[in-house]
Amino acid sequence: GIQVEQSPPDLILQEGANSTLRCNFSDSVNNLQWFHQNPWGQLINLFYIPSGTKQNGRLSATTVATERYSLLYISSSQTTDSGVYFCAAMGNTPLVFGKGTRLSVIA
Amino acid sequence: GAGVSQSPSNKVTEKGKDVELRCDPISGHTALYWYRQSLGQGLEFLIYFQGNSAPDKSGLPSDRFSAERTGGSVSTLTIQRTQQEDSAVYLCASSLGLGNEQFFGPGTRLTVL
């Protein structure tokens, strides 16, 4: 089945800094999603982005399907951005999740 | 509109007991999924439904796990003779169709003593 790898595993940022999170996947995908898991465990949908580029406020994402990677950009980070960011990809079976990037934004 | 809901939010049970977890998907979503997140682990796919049918049950960890969906809506995940290693957060998601964007519920935290 499809493999999903995320990097870096951990990231510490000063408030206001920018960051890029990466997701590599091993096969062609029908669906790719980015989630933020908040401290209460809820998975918040950030982007549904099997290909192309999308932006939502301070967040944007790009998926290059032909090269099998996706990037999540966080600009002007805030302490509320802290948490775990998951990338999940779907080939022929439902979503396969990466292990996540744990982001800590400090004031 | 209403999102995916799950009940109970927390369940503590004794080893060997059976438990039933419930998921109410977003209205109109034909696909429904169950995942499990163990402490310190990633999210593990368990089973999905397209309508009331579960085409692939290979993700279920053992034959103690079963799931059903009725009326193309509510789904229940049943764990028989629970073991301590079953302790985890069980997450349900739904999507308009298979391959569409998935939306997750808040999860059920299961603790087996």
Coordinates of N, CA and C in Angstrom, one line a residue:
Chain A
G1 N 0.8 -1.2 0.0 CA 0.0 0.0 0.0 C 0.8 1.3 0.0
I2 N 0.2 2.4 -0.1 CA 0.9 3.7 -0.1 C 1.6 3.9 1.2
Q3 N 2.8 4.6 1.1 CA 3.5 5.0 2.2 C 3.6 6.5 2.3
V4 N 3.4 7.1 3.5 CA 3.4 8.5 3.7 C 4.5 8.9 4.7
E5 N 5.4 9.8 4.3 CA 6.4 10.2 5.2 C 6.4 11.7 5.4
Q6 N 6.5 12.2 6.7 CA 6.4 13.6 6.9 C 7.7 14.1 7.6
S7 N 8.1 15.3 7.3 CA 9.3 15.9 7.9 C 9.0 17.4 8.1
P8 N 9.7 18.0 9.1 CA 10.4 17.3 10.2 C 9.5 16.6 11.2
P9 N 9.9 15.7 12.0 CA 9.0 15.2 13.0 C 8.7 16.2 14.1
D10 N 9.6 17.1 14.4 CA 9.3 18.1 15.4 C 9.9 19.4 14.9
L11 N 9.2 20.5 15.3 CA 9.6 21.8 14.9 C 9.2 22.8 16.0
I12 N 10.2 23.6 16.4 CA 10.0 24.7 17.3 C 10.2 26.0 16.7
L13 N 9.2 26.9 16.7 CA 9.3 28.2 16.1 C 9.1 29.3 17.1
Q14 N 9.7 30.4 16.8 CA 9.4 31.6 17.5 C 8.1 32.2 16.9
E15 N 7.3 32.8 17.7 CA 6.1 33.4 17.1 C 6.5 34.4 16.1
G16 N 5.7 34.4 14.9 CA 6.0 35.3 13.8 C 6.9 34.7 12.7
A17 N 7.5 33.5 13.0 CA 8.3 32.9 12.0 C 7.5 32.1 11.0
N18 N 8.1 31.8 9.9 CA 7.5 31.0 8.8 C 8.0 29.6 8.9
S19 N 7.3 28.7 8.3 CA 7.8 27.3 8.3 C 7.2 26.5 7.1
T20 N 7.9 25.5 6.7 CA 7.4 24.6 5.7 C 7.4 23.2 6.2
L21 N 6.3 22.5 6.1 CA 6.2 21.1 6.4 C 6.1 20.3 5.1
R22 N 6.8 19.1 5.1 CA 6.8 18.3 3.9 C 6.1 17.0 4.1
C23 N 5.5 16.5 3.0 CA 4.9 15.2 3.0 C 5.3 14.5 1.7
N24 N 5.9 13.3 1.8 CA 6.2 12.5 0.6 C 5.3 11.3 0.6
F25 N 4.9 10.9 -0.6 CA 4.1 9.7 -0.7 C 4.6 8.8 -1.8
S26 N 4.3 7.6 -1.6 CA 5.1 6.6 -2.5 C 4.4 6.2 -3.8
D27 N 3.1 6.6 -4.0 CA 2.4 6.2 -5.1 C 1.4 7.3 -5.6
S28 N 0.8 7.2 -6.7 CA -0.1 8.2 -7.1 C -1.3 8.2 -6.2
V29 N -1.9 9.3 -6.0 CA -3.0 9.5 -5.0 C -4.2 10.1 -5.7
N30 N -5.4 9.7 -5.1 CA -6.7 10.3 -5.5 C -7.1 11.4 -4.6
N31 N -6.5 11.4 -3.4 CA -6.9 12.3 -2.3 C -5.7 12.6 -1.5
L32 N -5.4 13.9 -1.2 CA -4.4 14.2 -0.2 C -5.0 15.3 0.7
Q33 N -4.9 15.1 2.0 CA -5.4 16.1 2.9 C -4.3 16.4 4.0
W34 N -4.4 17.7 4.4 CA -3.6 18.1 5.6 C -4.6 18.4 6.7
F35 N -4.2 18.0 7.9 CA -5.0 18.2 9.1 C -4.1 18.8 10.2
H36 N -4.8 19.5 11.1 CA -4.2 20.0 12.3 C -4.9 19.3 13.5
Q37 N -4.2 18.6 14.3 CA -4.8 17.9 15.5 C -4.6 18.9 16.7
N38 N -5.7 19.3 17.2 CA -5.6 20.3 18.3 C -5.4 19.6 19.6
P39 N -5.1 20.3 20.7 CA -4.8 19.7 22.0 C -5.8 18.7 22.5
W40 N -7.1 18.9 22.0 CA -8.2 18.0 22.5 C -8.3 16.8 21.6
G41 N -7.4 16.7 20.6 CA -7.4 15.5 19.7 C -8.3 15.6 18.5
Q42 N -9.0 16.7 18.3 CA -9.9 16.9 17.1 C -9.0 17.1 15.9
L43 N -9.3 16.4 14.8 CA -8.6 16.6 13.6 C -9.4 17.7 12.8
I44 N -8.7 18.8 12.6 CA -9.2 20.0 11.9 C -8.8 19.9 10.4
N45 N -9.7 19.9 9.5 CA -9.3 19.9 8.1 C -8.7 21.3 7.7
L46 N -7.5 21.1 7.1 CA -6.8 22.3 6.6 C -7.0 22.4 5.1
F47 N -6.6 21.4 4.4 CA -6.6 21.4 2.9 C -7.0 20.0 2.4
Y48 N -7.8 20.0 1.3 CA -8.0 18.8 0.5 C -7.3 19.2 -0.8
I49 N -6.1 18.6 -1.1 CA -5.3 19.1 -2.2 C -4.6 17.9 -2.9
P50 N -5.3 17.1 -3.7 CA -4.6 16.1 -4.4 C -3.6 16.6 -5.5
S51 N -3.8 17.9 -5.9 CA -2.8 18.5 -6.8 C -3.0 20.0 -6.7
G52 N -2.0 20.8 -7.2 CA -2.1 22.2 -7.2 C -1.8 22.9 -6.0
T53 N -2.2 24.2 -5.9 CA -1.9 25.1 -4.8 C -3.2 25.7 -4.2
K54 N -3.3 25.8 -2.9 CA -4.4 26.4 -2.3 C -3.9 27.3 -1.2
Q55 N -4.7 28.3 -0.9 CA -4.3 29.2 0.3 C -5.5 29.5 1.1
N56 N -5.3 29.6 2.4 CA -6.3 29.9 3.4 C -5.7 30.7 4.5
G57 N -5.8 32.0 4.3 CA -5.2 32.9 5.4 C -3.7 32.8 5.4
R58 N -3.2 32.5 6.6 CA -1.7 32.4 6.7 C -1.2 31.0 6.3
L59 N -2.1 30.1 5.9 CA -1.7 28.8 5.5 C -1.9 28.6 4.0
S60 N -0.9 27.9 3.4 CA -1.1 27.5 2.0 C -0.5 26.1 1.8
A61 N -0.9 25.5 0.8 CA -0.4 24.1 0.5 C -0.2 24.0 -1.0
T62 N 0.8 23.1 -1.3 CA 1.1 22.8 -2.7 C 1.3 21.3 -2.8
T63 N 0.7 20.7 -3.7 CA 0.9 19.3 -4.0 C 1.4 19.1 -5.4
V64 N 2.6 18.5 -5.6 CA 3.1 18.2 -6.9 C 2.9 16.7 -7.1
A65 N 1.8 16.3 -7.7 CA 1.5 14.9 -7.7 C 2.5 14.0 -8.5
T66 N 3.0 14.6 -9.6 CA 3.9 13.9 -10.5 C 5.2 13.6 -9.7
E67 N 5.6 14.4 -8.7 CA 6.8 14.2 -8.0 C 6.5 13.6 -6.6
R68 N 5.2 13.4 -6.3 CA 4.8 12.7 -5.1 C 5.2 13.4 -3.8
Y69 N 4.9 14.7 -3.7 CA 5.1 15.4 -2.5 C 4.1 16.5 -2.3
S70 N 3.9 16.9 -1.1 CA 3.1 18.0 -0.8 C 3.8 18.9 0.3
L71 N 3.5 20.2 0.2 CA 4.1 21.1 1.2 C 3.0 21.9 1.9
L72 N 3.2 22.1 3.2 CA 2.3 23.0 3.9 C 3.1 24.2 4.4
Y73 N 2.7 25.4 4.1 CA 3.4 26.6 4.5 C 2.6 27.3 5.6
I74 N 3.3 27.6 6.6 CA 2.6 28.4 7.7 C 3.4 29.7 7.8
S75 N 2.7 30.8 7.6 CA 3.4 32.1 7.7 C 3.0 32.8 8.9
S76 N 3.9 33.7 9.4 CA 3.6 34.5 10.6 C 3.0 33.7 11.7
S77 N 3.7 32.6 12.1 CA 3.1 31.6 13.1 C 2.7 32.3 14.4
Q78 N 1.6 31.7 14.9 CA 1.1 32.1 16.2 C 1.0 30.9 17.2
T79 N 1.0 31.2 18.5 CA 1.0 30.2 19.5 C -0.2 29.2 19.3
T80 N -1.3 29.7 18.7 CA -2.4 28.8 18.5 C -2.2 27.8 17.3
D81 N -1.1 28.0 16.6 CA -0.8 27.1 15.5 C -0.1 25.8 16.1
S82 N 0.2 25.8 17.3 CA 0.9 24.6 18.0 C 0.0 23.4 17.9
G83 N 0.6 22.3 17.8 CA -0.1 21.0 17.7 C 0.5 20.1 16.7
V84 N -0.1 19.1 16.3 CA 0.4 18.1 15.4 C -0.3 18.3 14.0
Y85 N 0.5 18.3 13.0 CA 0.1 18.4 11.6 C 0.2 17.1 10.9
F86 N -0.9 16.6 10.4 CA -0.8 15.3 9.7 C -1.1 15.5 8.2
C87 N -0.4 14.8 7.4 CA -0.7 14.6 6.0 C -1.3 13.2 5.8
A88 N -2.3 13.1 5.0 CA -2.9 11.8 4.7 C -3.1 11.7 3.2
A89 N -2.8 10.5 2.7 CA -3.0 10.3 1.3 C -3.8 9.1 1.0
M90 N -4.6 9.1 0.0 CA -5.5 8.0 -0.4 C -5.2 7.6 -1.8
G91 N -4.8 6.3 -2.0 CA -4.6 5.7 -3.3 C -5.9 4.9 -3.6
N92 N -5.7 3.6 -3.5 CA -6.9 2.7 -3.7 C -7.6 2.3 -2.5
T93 N -7.0 2.7 -1.3 CA -7.6 2.4 0.0 C -7.7 3.7 0.7
P94 N -8.6 3.7 1.7 CA -8.8 5.0 2.5 C -7.5 5.5 3.1
L95 N -7.6 6.7 3.6 CA -6.5 7.6 4.0 C -5.4 6.8 4.8
V96 N -4.2 7.0 4.3 CA -3.0 6.5 5.0 C -2.3 7.8 5.6
F97 N -2.1 7.8 6.9 CA -1.6 9.0 7.6 C -0.1 8.9 7.7
G98 N 0.6 10.0 7.6 CA 2.0 10.1 8.1 C 2.0 10.1 9.6
K99 N 3.2 10.1 10.1 CA 3.4 10.1 11.6 C 3.2 11.5 12.2
G100 N 3.1 12.6 11.3 CA 2.9 13.9 11.8 C 4.1 14.7 12.1
T101 N 3.9 16.0 12.1 CA 4.9 17.0 12.5 C 4.4 17.7 13.7
R102 N 5.1 17.6 14.9 CA 4.7 18.3 16.1 C 5.3 19.7 16.1
L103 N 4.4 20.7 16.0 CA 4.9 22.1 16.0 C 4.6 22.7 17.3
S104 N 5.6 23.4 17.8 CA 5.5 24.2 19.0 C 5.9 25.6 18.6
V105 N 5.0 26.6 18.8 CA 5.2 28.0 18.6 C 5.3 28.7 19.9
I106 N 6.5 29.3 20.2 CA 6.7 29.9 21.5 C 6.7 31.4 21.3
A107 N 6.1 32.1 22.3 CA 5.9 33.6 22.3 C 7.3 34.3 22.6
Chain B
G1 N -23.7 23.5 9.3 CA -24.4 22.2 9.5 C -23.7 21.3 10.5
A2 N -24.4 20.3 10.9 CA -23.8 19.4 11.9 C -22.7 18.6 11.3
G3 N -21.6 18.4 12.1 CA -20.5 17.6 11.7 C -20.7 16.1 12.1
V4 N -19.6 15.4 12.0 CA -19.6 14.0 12.4 C -19.7 13.9 13.9
S5 N -20.6 13.1 14.5 CA -20.6 13.0 15.9 C -20.4 11.5 16.3
Q6 N -19.8 11.4 17.5 CA -19.4 10.1 18.0 C -19.9 10.0 19.5
S7 N -20.3 8.8 19.8 CA -20.6 8.5 21.2 C -20.2 7.1 21.7
P8 N -19.9 6.9 22.9 CA -19.6 8.0 23.9 C -18.3 8.7 23.6
S9 N -18.1 9.8 24.3 CA -16.8 10.5 24.1 C -15.7 9.8 24.9
N10 N -16.1 9.2 26.0 CA -15.1 8.4 26.8 C -15.8 7.1 27.2
K11 N -15.0 6.1 27.2 CA -15.5 4.8 27.7 C -14.4 4.1 28.5
V12 N -14.7 3.8 29.7 CA -13.7 2.9 30.5 C -14.4 1.6 30.7
T13 N -13.7 0.5 30.4 CA -14.3 -0.8 30.6 C -13.2 -1.7 31.2
E14 N -13.7 -2.9 31.6 CA -12.8 -3.9 32.2 C -12.4 -4.9 31.1
K15 N -11.3 -5.4 31.2 CA -10.8 -6.4 30.3 C -11.8 -7.5 30.2
G16 N -12.1 -7.9 28.9 CA -13.0 -9.0 28.7 C -14.4 -8.6 28.4
K17 N -14.8 -7.4 28.7 CA -16.1 -6.9 28.4 C -16.2 -6.5 26.9
D18 N -17.4 -6.4 26.4 CA -17.7 -6.0 25.1 C -18.0 -4.5 25.1
V19 N -17.6 -3.7 24.0 CA -18.0 -2.3 23.9 C -18.5 -2.0 22.6
E20 N -19.4 -1.0 22.5 CA -20.0 -0.6 21.2 C -19.8 0.9 21.1
L21 N -19.2 1.3 20.0 CA -18.9 2.7 19.7 C -19.8 3.1 18.5
R22 N -20.3 4.4 18.6 CA -21.3 4.8 17.6 C -20.8 6.0 16.8
C23 N -21.1 6.1 15.6 CA -20.7 7.2 14.7 C -22.0 7.6 13.9
D24 N -22.2 9.0 14.0 CA -23.2 9.6 13.1 C -22.6 10.4 12.1
P25 N -22.6 10.0 10.8 CA -21.9 10.8 9.8 C -22.6 12.1 9.4
I26 N -22.0 12.9 8.6 CA -22.6 14.1 8.1 C -23.8 13.6 7.1
S27 N -24.9 14.3 7.3 CA -26.0 13.9 6.5 C -25.7 13.9 5.0
G28 N -26.0 12.8 4.3 CA -25.8 12.8 2.8 C -24.5 12.2 2.4
H29 N -23.6 12.0 3.4 CA -22.3 11.3 3.1 C -22.5 9.8 3.0
T30 N -22.1 9.3 1.8 CA -22.2 7.9 1.6 C -21.1 7.0 2.1
A31 N -19.9 7.6 2.2 CA -18.8 6.9 2.7 C -18.5 7.2 4.2
L32 N -18.2 6.1 4.9 CA -17.9 6.3 6.4 C -16.7 5.4 6.7
Y33 N -15.8 6.0 7.5 CA -14.5 5.3 7.8 C -14.3 5.3 9.3
W34 N -13.6 4.2 9.8 CA -13.2 4.1 11.2 C -11.7 4.0 11.2
Y35 N -11.1 4.8 12.1 CA -9.6 4.8 12.3 C -9.4 4.6 13.8
R36 N -8.1 4.3 14.2 CA -7.7 4.2 15.6 C -6.4 4.9 15.7
Q37 N -6.3 5.7 16.9 CA -5.1 6.4 17.2 C -4.7 5.9 18.6
S38 N -3.6 5.2 18.6 CA -3.1 4.7 19.9 C -2.1 5.7 20.5
L39 N -1.9 5.7 21.8 CA -1.0 6.7 22.4 C 0.4 6.7 21.8
G40 N 0.8 7.8 21.3 CA 2.1 7.9 20.7 C 2.2 7.3 19.3
Q41 N 1.1 6.8 18.8 CA 1.1 6.2 17.4 C 0.4 7.1 16.5
G42 N 0.5 6.8 15.2 CA -0.2 7.5 14.2 C -1.6 7.0 14.1
L43 N -2.3 7.4 13.1 CA -3.7 7.0 12.8 C -3.7 5.7 11.9
E44 N -4.4 4.8 12.4 CA -4.5 3.5 11.7 C -5.9 3.2 11.2
F45 N -6.0 2.9 9.9 CA -7.3 2.7 9.2 C -7.8 1.3 9.7
L46 N -9.1 1.3 10.0 CA -9.7 0.0 10.4 C -10.6 -0.5 9.3
I47 N -11.6 0.2 8.9 CA -12.6 -0.3 8.0 C -13.4 0.9 7.4
Y48 N -13.9 0.7 6.2 CA -14.7 1.8 5.6 C -16.0 1.2 5.0
F49 N -17.0 2.0 4.9 CA -18.3 1.6 4.3 C -18.6 2.5 3.1
Q50 N -19.1 1.9 2.1 CA -19.6 2.6 1.0 C -21.1 2.3 1.0
G51 N -22.0 3.2 1.4 CA -23.3 2.8 1.7 C -23.3 1.9 2.9
N52 N -24.0 0.8 2.9 CA -24.0 -0.1 4.0 C -23.0 -1.3 3.9
S53 N -22.2 -1.2 2.8 CA -21.3 -2.3 2.5 C -19.9 -2.0 2.9
A54 N -19.2 -3.0 3.5 CA -17.8 -2.8 3.9 C -17.0 -3.7 2.9
P55 N -16.4 -3.1 1.8 CA -15.7 -4.0 0.9 C -14.4 -4.6 1.4
D56 N -13.8 -3.9 2.4 CA -12.5 -4.3 2.8 C -12.4 -4.3 4.3
K57 N -12.3 -5.5 4.9 CA -12.3 -5.6 6.4 C -10.9 -6.0 6.9
S58 N -9.9 -5.9 6.0 CA -8.6 -6.4 6.3 C -7.9 -5.5 7.3
G59 N -8.3 -4.3 7.5 CA -7.7 -3.4 8.5 C -8.1 -3.6 9.9
L60 N -9.2 -4.4 10.1 CA -9.6 -4.7 11.5 C -8.5 -5.6 12.2
P61 N -8.1 -5.2 13.4 CA -6.9 -5.8 14.1 C -7.1 -7.3 14.4
S62 N -8.3 -7.7 14.7 CA -8.6 -9.1 15.0 C -10.0 -9.4 14.8
D63 N -10.4 -10.7 14.9 CA -11.8 -11.0 14.7 C -12.7 -10.6 15.9
R64 N -12.1 -10.0 16.9 CA -12.9 -9.4 18.0 C -13.6 -8.1 17.6
F65 N -13.1 -7.6 16.5 CA -13.6 -6.3 16.0 C -14.6 -6.5 14.9
S66 N -15.7 -5.8 15.0 CA -16.7 -5.9 13.9 C -17.3 -4.5 13.8
A67 N -17.9 -4.3 12.6 CA -18.6 -3.0 12.4 C -19.8 -3.2 11.5
E68 N -20.8 -2.4 11.7 CA -21.9 -2.4 10.7 C -22.4 -1.0 10.5
R69 N -23.1 -0.9 9.4 CA -23.8 0.4 9.1 C -25.1 0.1 8.6
T70 N -26.1 0.8 9.1 CA -27.5 0.6 8.7 C -28.1 1.9 8.1
G71 N -29.0 1.7 7.1 CA -29.7 2.8 6.5 C -28.8 3.8 5.9
G72 N -27.5 3.4 5.6 CA -26.6 4.3 5.0 C -26.2 5.5 5.9
S73 N -26.4 5.3 7.2 CA -26.2 6.4 8.1 C -25.3 6.0 9.2
V74 N -25.9 5.7 10.4 CA -25.2 5.4 11.6 C -24.4 4.2 11.5
S75 N -23.2 4.2 12.1 CA -22.4 3.0 12.1 C -22.0 2.7 13.6
T76 N -21.8 1.4 13.8 CA -21.3 1.0 15.1 C -20.1 0.1 15.0
L77 N -19.1 0.3 15.8 CA -17.9 -0.5 15.9 C -18.0 -1.2 17.2
T78 N -18.0 -2.6 17.1 CA -18.1 -3.4 18.3 C -16.7 -4.1 18.5
I79 N -16.3 -4.0 19.8 CA -15.1 -4.8 20.2 C -15.5 -5.8 21.2
Q80 N -15.3 -7.0 21.0 CA -15.7 -8.1 21.9 C -14.5 -8.5 22.7
R81 N -14.8 -8.9 24.0 CA -13.7 -9.4 24.9 C -12.5 -8.4 24.8
T82 N -12.7 -7.2 25.2 CA -11.7 -6.2 25.1 C -10.4 -6.6 25.8
Q83 N -9.3 -6.1 25.2 CA -8.0 -6.3 25.8 C -7.3 -5.0 26.1
Q84 N -6.3 -4.9 26.9 CA -5.7 -3.6 27.2 C -5.1 -3.0 26.0
E85 N -4.6 -3.8 25.0 CA -4.0 -3.2 23.8 C -5.1 -2.5 22.9
D86 N -6.4 -2.7 23.3 CA -7.4 -2.0 22.5 C -7.6 -0.6 22.9
S87 N -7.0 -0.2 24.0 CA -7.1 1.2 24.5 C -6.5 2.1 23.5
A88 N -7.3 3.1 23.1 CA -7.0 4.0 22.0 C -8.1 5.0 21.8
V89 N -7.9 6.0 21.0 CA -9.0 6.9 20.5 C -9.5 6.3 19.2
Y90 N -10.7 6.1 19.1 CA -11.4 5.6 17.9 C -12.0 6.7 17.2
L91 N -11.6 7.0 16.0 CA -12.1 8.1 15.2 C -12.9 7.6 14.0
C92 N -14.0 8.4 13.8 CA -14.9 8.1 12.7 C -14.8 9.3 11.7
A93 N -14.9 9.0 10.4 CA -14.9 10.1 9.4 C -15.9 9.8 8.4
S94 N -16.4 10.8 7.7 CA -17.3 10.5 6.6 C -16.9 11.5 5.4
S95 N -17.4 11.1 4.2 CA -17.1 11.9 3.0 C -18.3 11.7 2.1
L96 N -18.4 12.6 1.2 CA -19.5 12.6 0.2 C -19.5 11.3 -0.6
G97 N -18.4 10.9 -1.0 CA -18.2 9.7 -1.7 C -16.8 9.2 -1.4
L98 N -16.5 8.0 -1.8 CA -15.1 7.5 -1.6 C -14.1 8.3 -2.4
G99 N -13.1 8.8 -1.7 CA -12.1 9.6 -2.4 C -12.3 11.1 -2.2
N100 N -13.5 11.5 -1.8 CA -13.7 12.9 -1.5 C -13.1 13.3 -0.1
E101 N -13.2 14.6 0.2 CA -12.6 15.1 1.4 C -13.3 14.4 2.6
Q102 N -12.5 13.9 3.6 CA -13.0 13.3 4.8 C -13.1 14.3 5.9
F103 N -14.1 14.2 6.7 CA -14.3 15.0 7.9 C -14.4 14.1 9.1
F104 N -13.7 14.4 10.1 CA -13.6 13.6 11.3 C -14.5 14.0 12.5
G105 N -14.9 13.0 13.2 CA -15.6 13.3 14.5 C -14.6 13.5 15.6
P106 N -15.1 13.8 16.8 CA -14.2 14.1 17.9 C -13.6 12.9 18.5
G107 N -14.0 11.7 18.2 CA -13.4 10.5 18.7 C -14.0 10.0 19.9
T108 N -13.8 8.7 20.2 CA -14.2 8.0 21.4 C -12.9 7.5 22.1
R109 N -12.6 8.0 23.3 CA -11.4 7.5 24.0 C -11.8 6.3 24.8
L110 N -11.2 5.1 24.4 CA -11.5 3.9 25.1 C -10.3 3.5 25.9
T111 N -10.6 3.2 27.2 CA -9.6 2.7 28.1 C -10.1 1.4 28.7
V112 N -9.2 0.4 28.5 CA -9.5 -1.0 29.0 C -8.6 -1.2 30.2
L113 N -9.2 -1.4 31.3 CA -8.4 -1.6 32.6 C -8.1 -3.1 32.8

